[in-house]
Amino acid sequence: MAGERNAAPPAPQRVRYDGVHAADHPPSGGSPNGPGSLADAELVGLAAAGRRDAFEELVRRHADRLYAVILRFTGEPGEAEEVVQEAFLRAWRGIDRFERRSQFFTWLCRIGLNEAKRRAGRSPAAEPLSVEEGALEQTADFTHAPEPRAEQHDLREVLERAVRALPAGYRAPLILRDVEGLSTEQAAGVMGLKEAAFKSRLHRARLTVRDAVDAYLTGDDA
Amino acid sequence: MRLREMRPRFMLDHMFTGRHVAEYLDGELDVRGRDRLEHHAHLCPSCRRLVATLMQMLEGLHGLRPTSRETGSPISEAVIARLRDEPG
């Protein structure tokens, strides 16, 4: 918690970023002086100084995206919402310890995924798909190119199932990189992995999910 | 086609493709490597299939990204309400 936080104005009072308190100031995005006009790094700085309204703007910007990541990871909407709330609370309490070497969302994702894993560790889970250690060298021996037999909607379901069935340590890289579109550097940062180790996990995860897609495309998934 | 029946060059390219397909998909393979992989995939049904299904999978995964409608719930407002219960 930031040392100056006790001096912050009580929520929900809003503060203009020219230093003028303005209860009638429009919410985020409504004015060039509002929090919506500030970059994440500036909002983080203000939040670290105890400005709750700045942190609330970060919540507005990133809550939906974090929820999407966590929902994809947990598969449970209620659980995902609780994780997102907890992640933001932890971020708020620890914002002054955020060293800003990474983007705010990357840091937030790491908090959220750690919280989701911590909760998953407390409850019995379905047996995940195994990820072949030799998968990096794998090339299937098919002789025909895939014949799409599916509606896109069906493929989506196959992908959803296959992603959810991955072990957590492989599911997260795939979600961050291939679903959410984070860069390798960002996603590896979220996972706390070196890029090479991250890429190795990602590739194994991709090959495992690819097997499910391939089985589906060839009709072997029944 | 079994690996041991393949010609040495073909086998080397086959192994190269298996090792570097991830970099190919992420656009991180240099031009020479990309040409080598694509040339081999053109000749090798197994690798052609591998690359095609991986590309199809990546396209599908990208499409899993929720639309605003899916995440239209007021999650940010629920978070903000919790935050405002926190001591200042």
mmCIF file of N, CA and C in Angstrom, chain A residues 5-6 11-12 52 55-56 59-60 63-65 67-68 72 81 84-86 88-89 92-93 136-137 139-146 156 159-160 163 174 177-180 184 199 203 206-207 209-210 213-214 217-218, chain B residues 1-2 14-15 17-19 21-23 25-26 28 45-54 56-66 68 70-80 82-88:
data_model
loop_
_atom_site.group_PDB
_atom_site.id
_atom_site.type_symbol
_atom_site.label_atom_id
_atom_site.label_comp_id
_atom_site.label_asym_id
_atom_site.label_seq_id
_atom_site.Cartn_x
_atom_site.Cartn_y
_atom_site.Cartn_z
ATOM 1 N N ARG A 5 -1.376 6.909 0.836
ATOM 2 C CA ARG A 5 -2.755 6.579 0.509
ATOM 3 C C ARG A 5 -3.738 7.122 1.531
ATOM 4 N N ASN A 6 -3.320 7.213 2.800
ATOM 5 C CA ASN A 6 -4.241 7.703 3.814
ATOM 6 C C ASN A 6 -4.686 9.127 3.534
ATOM 7 N N ALA A 11 -13.250 7.905 -1.756
ATOM 8 C CA ALA A 11 -14.032 7.518 -2.922
ATOM 9 C C ALA A 11 -15.489 7.787 -2.609
ATOM 10 N N PRO A 12 -16.333 8.063 -3.541
ATOM 11 C CA PRO A 12 -16.063 8.108 -4.977
ATOM 12 C C PRO A 12 -15.745 9.497 -5.504
ATOM 13 N N ARG A 52 -7.288 6.741 -5.723
ATOM 14 C CA ARG A 52 -8.167 5.615 -6.017
ATOM 15 C C ARG A 52 -8.891 5.797 -7.356
ATOM 16 N N PHE A 55 -6.878 4.472 -10.083
ATOM 17 C CA PHE A 55 -6.916 3.003 -10.137
ATOM 18 C C PHE A 55 -8.254 2.526 -10.698
ATOM 19 N N GLU A 56 -9.315 3.230 -10.367
ATOM 20 C CA GLU A 56 -10.625 2.843 -10.904
ATOM 21 C C GLU A 56 -10.642 2.935 -12.435
ATOM 22 N N VAL A 59 -9.136 -0.122 -13.676
ATOM 23 C CA VAL A 59 -10.120 -1.209 -13.586
ATOM 24 C C VAL A 59 -11.039 -1.178 -14.802
ATOM 25 N N ARG A 60 -11.530 0.021 -15.121
ATOM 26 C CA ARG A 60 -12.448 0.136 -16.267
ATOM 27 C C ARG A 60 -11.768 -0.306 -17.557
ATOM 28 N N ALA A 63 -10.605 -4.610 -16.804
ATOM 29 C CA ALA A 63 -11.372 -5.667 -16.134
ATOM 30 C C ALA A 63 -11.941 -6.670 -17.125
ATOM 31 N N ASP A 64 -12.497 -6.188 -18.224
ATOM 32 C CA ASP A 64 -13.108 -7.111 -19.179
ATOM 33 C C ASP A 64 -12.062 -8.057 -19.785
ATOM 34 N N ARG A 65 -10.919 -7.486 -20.112
ATOM 35 C CA ARG A 65 -9.893 -8.318 -20.749
ATOM 36 C C ARG A 65 -9.323 -9.345 -19.758
ATOM 37 N N TYR A 67 -10.936 -10.533 -17.228
ATOM 38 C CA TYR A 67 -12.011 -11.518 -17.042
ATOM 39 C C TYR A 67 -11.983 -12.556 -18.176
ATOM 40 N N ALA A 68 -11.773 -12.085 -19.396
ATOM 41 C CA ALA A 68 -11.729 -13.001 -20.540
ATOM 42 C C ALA A 68 -10.602 -14.022 -20.382
ATOM 43 N N ARG A 72 -11.311 -18.009 -19.576
ATOM 44 C CA ARG A 72 -10.767 -19.032 -20.463
ATOM 45 C C ARG A 72 -9.933 -20.034 -19.660
ATOM 46 N N GLU A 81 -15.039 -14.372 -12.067
ATOM 47 C CA GLU A 81 -15.360 -13.037 -11.532
ATOM 48 C C GLU A 81 -14.719 -12.820 -10.168
ATOM 49 N N VAL A 84 -11.030 -12.219 -10.656
ATOM 50 C CA VAL A 84 -10.771 -10.867 -11.184
ATOM 51 C C VAL A 84 -10.879 -9.835 -10.060
ATOM 52 N N GLN A 85 -11.916 -9.958 -9.245
ATOM 53 C CA GLN A 85 -12.069 -9.008 -8.139
ATOM 54 C C GLN A 85 -10.878 -9.088 -7.187
ATOM 55 N N GLU A 86 -10.491 -10.302 -6.863
ATOM 56 C CA GLU A 86 -9.373 -10.488 -5.938
ATOM 57 C C GLU A 86 -8.074 -9.953 -6.549
ATOM 58 N N PHE A 88 -7.667 -7.519 -8.718
ATOM 59 C CA PHE A 88 -7.622 -6.051 -8.661
ATOM 60 C C PHE A 88 -7.396 -5.558 -7.226
ATOM 61 N N LEU A 89 -8.021 -6.228 -6.267
ATOM 62 C CA LEU A 89 -7.801 -5.812 -4.875
ATOM 63 C C LEU A 89 -6.333 -5.974 -4.492
ATOM 64 N N TRP A 92 -4.324 -3.278 -6.176
ATOM 65 C CA TRP A 92 -4.492 -1.986 -5.492
ATOM 66 C C TRP A 92 -3.654 -1.933 -4.212
ATOM 67 N N ARG A 93 -3.704 -3.046 -3.463
ATOM 68 C CA ARG A 93 -2.948 -3.066 -2.200
ATOM 69 C C ARG A 93 -1.442 -3.036 -2.459
ATOM 70 N N LEU A 136 7.661 -31.822 -29.483
ATOM 71 C CA LEU A 136 8.352 -30.839 -30.314
ATOM 72 C C LEU A 136 8.801 -31.419 -31.640
ATOM 73 N N GLU A 137 9.067 -32.701 -31.639
ATOM 74 C CA GLU A 137 9.566 -33.321 -32.863
ATOM 75 C C GLU A 137 8.442 -33.980 -33.659
ATOM 76 N N THR A 139 5.622 -35.069 -36.010
ATOM 77 C CA THR A 139 4.924 -34.757 -37.249
ATOM 78 C C THR A 139 4.049 -35.956 -37.568
ATOM 79 N N ALA A 140 2.771 -35.749 -37.623
ATOM 80 C CA ALA A 140 1.851 -36.860 -37.844
ATOM 81 C C ALA A 140 2.014 -37.395 -39.262
ATOM 82 N N ASP A 141 1.734 -38.660 -39.428
ATOM 83 C CA ASP A 141 1.948 -39.285 -40.718
ATOM 84 C C ASP A 141 0.626 -39.452 -41.458
ATOM 85 N N PHE A 142 0.086 -38.355 -41.878
ATOM 86 C CA PHE A 142 -1.126 -38.390 -42.683
ATOM 87 C C PHE A 142 -0.751 -38.184 -44.142
ATOM 88 N N THR A 143 -1.585 -38.619 -44.989
ATOM 89 C CA THR A 143 -1.248 -38.497 -46.396
ATOM 90 C C THR A 143 -2.158 -37.546 -47.147
ATOM 91 N N HIS A 144 -3.131 -37.004 -46.455
ATOM 92 C CA HIS A 144 -4.032 -36.065 -47.136
ATOM 93 C C HIS A 144 -4.120 -34.770 -46.348
ATOM 94 N N ALA A 145 -4.284 -33.695 -47.021
ATOM 95 C CA ALA A 145 -4.519 -32.428 -46.343
ATOM 96 C C ALA A 145 -5.883 -32.473 -45.668
ATOM 97 N N PRO A 146 -6.068 -31.724 -44.581
ATOM 98 C CA PRO A 146 -7.343 -31.782 -43.877
ATOM 99 C C PRO A 146 -8.486 -31.291 -44.743
ATOM 100 N N ARG A 156 -14.936 -24.241 -32.882
ATOM 101 C CA ARG A 156 -14.782 -23.430 -31.676
ATOM 102 C C ARG A 156 -14.987 -24.284 -30.425
ATOM 103 N N LEU A 159 -12.019 -26.518 -29.907
ATOM 104 C CA LEU A 159 -10.897 -25.746 -29.371
ATOM 105 C C LEU A 159 -11.108 -25.420 -27.891
ATOM 106 N N GLU A 160 -12.317 -24.999 -27.557
ATOM 107 C CA GLU A 160 -12.623 -24.667 -26.158
ATOM 108 C C GLU A 160 -12.339 -25.867 -25.255
ATOM 109 N N VAL A 163 -8.513 -26.683 -25.097
ATOM 110 C CA VAL A 163 -7.760 -25.712 -24.290
ATOM 111 C C VAL A 163 -8.026 -25.956 -22.811
ATOM 112 N N LEU A 174 -0.911 -20.705 -23.869
ATOM 113 C CA LEU A 174 -1.733 -20.720 -25.079
ATOM 114 C C LEU A 174 -2.784 -19.606 -25.050
ATOM 115 N N ARG A 177 -0.929 -16.079 -25.354
ATOM 116 C CA ARG A 177 -0.277 -15.796 -26.642
ATOM 117 C C ARG A 177 -1.250 -15.927 -27.813
ATOM 118 N N ASP A 178 -1.974 -17.027 -27.867
ATOM 119 C CA ASP A 178 -2.746 -17.329 -29.082
ATOM 120 C C ASP A 178 -4.196 -16.872 -29.020
ATOM 121 N N VAL A 179 -4.753 -16.722 -27.834
ATOM 122 C CA VAL A 179 -6.125 -16.212 -27.746
ATOM 123 C C VAL A 179 -6.089 -14.703 -27.496
ATOM 124 N N GLU A 180 -5.343 -14.288 -26.501
ATOM 125 C CA GLU A 180 -5.330 -12.863 -26.133
ATOM 126 C C GLU A 180 -4.370 -12.033 -26.970
ATOM 127 N N THR A 184 5.220 -12.623 -27.232
ATOM 128 C CA THR A 184 5.941 -13.668 -26.504
ATOM 129 C C THR A 184 6.593 -13.079 -25.253
ATOM 130 N N LYS A 199 8.370 -20.513 -24.963
ATOM 131 C CA LYS A 199 8.098 -20.982 -26.332
ATOM 132 C C LYS A 199 7.970 -22.499 -26.372
ATOM 133 N N HIS A 203 4.620 -24.321 -27.615
ATOM 134 C CA HIS A 203 4.617 -25.212 -28.767
ATOM 135 C C HIS A 203 4.016 -26.569 -28.407
ATOM 136 N N ARG A 206 0.361 -26.116 -28.209
ATOM 137 C CA ARG A 206 -0.234 -26.007 -29.551
ATOM 138 C C ARG A 206 -0.358 -27.377 -30.209
ATOM 139 N N LEU A 207 0.679 -28.184 -30.086
ATOM 140 C CA LEU A 207 0.631 -29.491 -30.733
ATOM 141 C C LEU A 207 -0.435 -30.383 -30.106
ATOM 142 N N VAL A 209 -3.275 -29.302 -28.661
ATOM 143 C CA VAL A 209 -4.578 -28.810 -29.124
ATOM 144 C C VAL A 209 -4.754 -29.133 -30.605
ATOM 145 N N ARG A 210 -3.675 -29.040 -31.333
ATOM 146 C CA ARG A 210 -3.718 -29.357 -32.760
ATOM 147 C C ARG A 210 -4.164 -30.810 -32.977
ATOM 148 N N VAL A 213 -7.815 -30.822 -32.854
ATOM 149 C CA VAL A 213 -8.375 -30.243 -34.083
ATOM 150 C C VAL A 213 -8.262 -31.244 -35.225
ATOM 151 N N ASP A 214 -7.117 -31.890 -35.296
ATOM 152 C CA ASP A 214 -6.884 -32.844 -36.378
ATOM 153 C C ASP A 214 -7.862 -34.022 -36.290
ATOM 154 N N LEU A 217 -11.138 -32.796 -37.493
ATOM 155 C CA LEU A 217 -11.211 -32.596 -38.941
ATOM 156 C C LEU A 217 -11.288 -33.906 -39.706
ATOM 157 N N THR A 218 -10.679 -34.951 -39.126
ATOM 158 C CA THR A 218 -10.700 -36.238 -39.807
ATOM 159 C C THR A 218 -11.827 -37.126 -39.314
ATOM 160 N N MET B 1 4.621 -42.241 -45.763
ATOM 161 C CA MET B 1 6.047 -42.459 -46.029
ATOM 162 C C MET B 1 6.787 -42.553 -44.701
ATOM 163 N N ARG B 2 7.632 -43.584 -44.553
ATOM 164 C CA ARG B 2 8.385 -43.758 -43.309
ATOM 165 C C ARG B 2 9.695 -42.982 -43.411
ATOM 166 N N HIS B 14 12.626 -32.528 -43.261
ATOM 167 C CA HIS B 14 11.493 -32.997 -42.473
ATOM 168 C C HIS B 14 11.727 -32.680 -40.991
ATOM 169 N N MET B 15 12.933 -32.981 -40.531
ATOM 170 C CA MET B 15 13.275 -32.696 -39.136
ATOM 171 C C MET B 15 13.327 -31.187 -38.889
ATOM 172 N N THR B 17 11.572 -28.951 -40.345
ATOM 173 C CA THR B 17 10.192 -28.458 -40.274
ATOM 174 C C THR B 17 9.591 -28.727 -38.901
ATOM 175 N N GLY B 18 9.793 -29.945 -38.384
ATOM 176 C CA GLY B 18 9.258 -30.275 -37.064
ATOM 177 C C GLY B 18 9.827 -29.376 -35.973
ATOM 178 N N ARG B 19 11.119 -29.042 -36.114
ATOM 179 C CA ARG B 19 11.779 -28.236 -35.084
ATOM 180 C C ARG B 19 11.418 -26.753 -35.184
ATOM 181 N N VAL B 21 8.658 -25.292 -36.916
ATOM 182 C CA VAL B 21 7.309 -24.885 -37.340
ATOM 183 C C VAL B 21 6.734 -23.799 -36.419
ATOM 184 N N ALA B 22 7.093 -23.843 -35.136
ATOM 185 C CA ALA B 22 6.574 -22.818 -34.214
ATOM 186 C C ALA B 22 7.089 -21.438 -34.611
ATOM 187 N N GLU B 23 8.391 -21.360 -34.923
ATOM 188 C CA GLU B 23 8.945 -20.063 -35.343
ATOM 189 C C GLU B 23 8.308 -19.617 -36.662
ATOM 190 N N LEU B 25 5.268 -20.258 -37.680
ATOM 191 C CA LEU B 25 3.915 -19.765 -37.404
ATOM 192 C C LEU B 25 3.935 -18.379 -36.759
ATOM 193 N N ASP B 26 4.967 -18.122 -35.955
ATOM 194 C CA ASP B 26 5.047 -16.832 -35.268
ATOM 195 C C ASP B 26 5.780 -15.781 -36.083
ATOM 196 N N GLU B 28 8.840 -15.784 -37.007
ATOM 197 C CA GLU B 28 10.175 -15.541 -36.464
ATOM 198 C C GLU B 28 11.271 -16.285 -37.227
ATOM 199 N N PRO B 45 3.421 -34.530 -47.560
ATOM 200 C CA PRO B 45 2.020 -34.441 -47.120
ATOM 201 C C PRO B 45 1.884 -34.329 -45.610
ATOM 202 N N SER B 46 2.748 -35.046 -44.889
ATOM 203 C CA SER B 46 2.672 -35.026 -43.434
ATOM 204 C C SER B 46 2.920 -33.627 -42.891
ATOM 205 N N CYS B 47 3.970 -32.976 -43.380
ATOM 206 C CA CYS B 47 4.297 -31.626 -42.891
ATOM 207 C C CYS B 47 3.298 -30.603 -43.410
ATOM 208 N N ARG B 48 2.828 -30.816 -44.624
ATOM 209 C CA ARG B 48 1.814 -29.895 -45.165
ATOM 210 C C ARG B 48 0.587 -29.908 -44.257
ATOM 211 N N ARG B 49 0.227 -31.103 -43.842
ATOM 212 C CA ARG B 49 -0.921 -31.232 -42.959
ATOM 213 C C ARG B 49 -0.655 -30.603 -41.589
ATOM 214 N N LEU B 50 0.550 -30.854 -41.081
ATOM 215 C CA LEU B 50 0.909 -30.279 -39.779
ATOM 216 C C LEU B 50 0.781 -28.757 -39.807
ATOM 217 N N VAL B 51 1.372 -28.157 -40.825
ATOM 218 C CA VAL B 51 1.349 -26.691 -40.919
ATOM 219 C C VAL B 51 -0.088 -26.194 -41.116
ATOM 220 N N ALA B 52 -0.829 -26.885 -41.985
ATOM 221 C CA ALA B 52 -2.193 -26.432 -42.286
ATOM 222 C C ALA B 52 -3.087 -26.503 -41.054
ATOM 223 N N THR B 53 -2.985 -27.595 -40.304
ATOM 224 C CA THR B 53 -3.870 -27.721 -39.135
ATOM 225 C C THR B 53 -3.447 -26.770 -38.017
ATOM 226 N N LEU B 54 -2.133 -26.555 -37.885
ATOM 227 C CA LEU B 54 -1.690 -25.587 -36.876
ATOM 228 C C LEU B 54 -2.174 -24.184 -37.220
ATOM 229 N N GLN B 56 -4.803 -23.435 -39.001
ATOM 230 C CA GLN B 56 -6.252 -23.421 -38.799
ATOM 231 C C GLN B 56 -6.576 -23.293 -37.305
ATOM 232 N N MET B 57 -5.785 -24.018 -36.496
ATOM 233 C CA MET B 57 -5.981 -23.960 -35.055
ATOM 234 C C MET B 57 -5.721 -22.550 -34.514
ATOM 235 N N LEU B 58 -4.639 -21.929 -34.978
ATOM 236 C CA LEU B 58 -4.313 -20.582 -34.492
ATOM 237 C C LEU B 58 -5.390 -19.578 -34.869
ATOM 238 N N GLU B 59 -5.889 -19.728 -36.072
ATOM 239 C CA GLU B 59 -6.983 -18.856 -36.512
ATOM 240 C C GLU B 59 -8.196 -19.046 -35.605
ATOM 241 N N GLY B 60 -8.481 -20.314 -35.303
ATOM 242 C CA GLY B 60 -9.615 -20.617 -34.419
ATOM 243 C C GLY B 60 -9.398 -20.093 -33.018
ATOM 244 N N LEU B 61 -8.181 -20.227 -32.503
ATOM 245 C CA LEU B 61 -7.888 -19.740 -31.146
ATOM 246 C C LEU B 61 -8.051 -18.229 -31.070
ATOM 247 N N HIS B 62 -7.595 -17.554 -32.103
ATOM 248 C CA HIS B 62 -7.748 -16.100 -32.111
ATOM 249 C C HIS B 62 -9.229 -15.731 -32.083
ATOM 250 N N GLY B 63 -10.031 -16.551 -32.734
ATOM 251 C CA GLY B 63 -11.477 -16.302 -32.771
ATOM 252 C C GLY B 63 -12.170 -16.578 -31.449
ATOM 253 N N LEU B 64 -11.465 -17.211 -30.510
ATOM 254 C CA LEU B 64 -12.064 -17.469 -29.192
ATOM 255 C C LEU B 64 -12.099 -16.223 -28.331
ATOM 256 N N ARG B 65 -11.340 -15.218 -28.747
ATOM 257 C CA ARG B 65 -11.305 -13.979 -27.975
ATOM 258 C C ARG B 65 -12.727 -13.434 -27.871
ATOM 259 N N PRO B 66 -13.208 -13.221 -26.651
ATOM 260 C CA PRO B 66 -14.618 -12.862 -26.502
ATOM 261 C C PRO B 66 -14.958 -11.531 -27.158
ATOM 262 N N SER B 68 -17.374 -8.078 -27.149
ATOM 263 C CA SER B 68 -17.797 -7.233 -26.038
ATOM 264 C C SER B 68 -19.118 -7.725 -25.459
ATOM 265 N N GLU B 70 -19.994 -10.830 -24.981
ATOM 266 C CA GLU B 70 -19.720 -11.899 -24.023
ATOM 267 C C GLU B 70 -19.230 -11.358 -22.688
ATOM 268 N N THR B 71 -18.496 -10.259 -22.751
ATOM 269 C CA THR B 71 -17.954 -9.717 -21.511
ATOM 270 C C THR B 71 -18.686 -8.432 -21.137
ATOM 271 N N GLY B 72 -19.936 -8.356 -21.568
ATOM 272 C CA GLY B 72 -20.686 -7.132 -21.339
ATOM 273 C C GLY B 72 -21.161 -6.951 -19.912
ATOM 274 N N SER B 73 -20.927 -7.953 -19.063
ATOM 275 C CA SER B 73 -21.360 -7.819 -17.679
ATOM 276 C C SER B 73 -20.558 -6.699 -17.005
ATOM 277 N N PRO B 74 -21.160 -6.051 -16.035
ATOM 278 C CA PRO B 74 -20.477 -4.900 -15.418
ATOM 279 C C PRO B 74 -19.399 -5.350 -14.441
ATOM 280 N N ILE B 75 -18.454 -6.112 -14.928
ATOM 281 C CA ILE B 75 -17.408 -6.637 -14.056
ATOM 282 C C ILE B 75 -16.598 -5.505 -13.442
ATOM 283 N N SER B 76 -16.343 -4.465 -14.224
ATOM 284 C CA SER B 76 -15.537 -3.363 -13.683
ATOM 285 C C SER B 76 -16.278 -2.666 -12.545
ATOM 286 N N GLU B 77 -17.605 -2.547 -12.686
ATOM 287 C CA GLU B 77 -18.369 -1.875 -11.621
ATOM 288 C C GLU B 77 -18.366 -2.709 -10.344
ATOM 289 N N ALA B 78 -18.424 -4.043 -10.500
ATOM 290 C CA ALA B 78 -18.370 -4.909 -9.312
ATOM 291 C C ALA B 78 -17.015 -4.774 -8.626
ATOM 292 N N VAL B 79 -15.951 -4.690 -9.430
ATOM 293 C CA VAL B 79 -14.607 -4.536 -8.857
ATOM 294 C C VAL B 79 -14.492 -3.200 -8.135
ATOM 295 N N ILE B 80 -15.002 -2.155 -8.779
ATOM 296 C CA ILE B 80 -14.909 -0.813 -8.183
ATOM 297 C C ILE B 80 -15.697 -0.754 -6.870
ATOM 298 N N ARG B 82 -16.132 -3.204 -4.816
ATOM 299 C CA ARG B 82 -15.283 -3.881 -3.813
ATOM 300 C C ARG B 82 -14.150 -2.957 -3.367
ATOM 301 N N LEU B 83 -13.566 -2.264 -4.343
ATOM 302 C CA LEU B 83 -12.447 -1.361 -4.020
ATOM 303 C C LEU B 83 -12.880 -0.269 -3.045
ATOM 304 N N ARG B 84 -14.087 0.218 -3.247
ATOM 305 C CA ARG B 84 -14.564 1.314 -2.403
ATOM 306 C C ARG B 84 -14.867 0.846 -0.986
ATOM 307 N N ASP B 85 -14.968 -0.486 -0.805
ATOM 308 C CA ASP B 85 -15.121 -1.026 0.547
ATOM 309 C C ASP B 85 -13.777 -1.172 1.244
ATOM 310 N N GLU B 86 -12.721 -1.067 0.458
ATOM 311 C CA GLU B 86 -11.376 -1.194 1.043
ATOM 312 C C GLU B 86 -11.060 0.050 1.860
ATOM 313 N N PRO B 87 -10.319 -0.118 2.960
ATOM 314 C CA PRO B 87 -9.887 1.082 3.685
ATOM 315 C C PRO B 87 -9.002 1.939 2.808
ATOM 316 N N GLY B 88 -9.088 3.235 2.954
ATOM 317 C CA GLY B 88 -8.372 4.173 2.095
ATOM 318 C C GLY B 88 -6.883 4.199 2.305
#
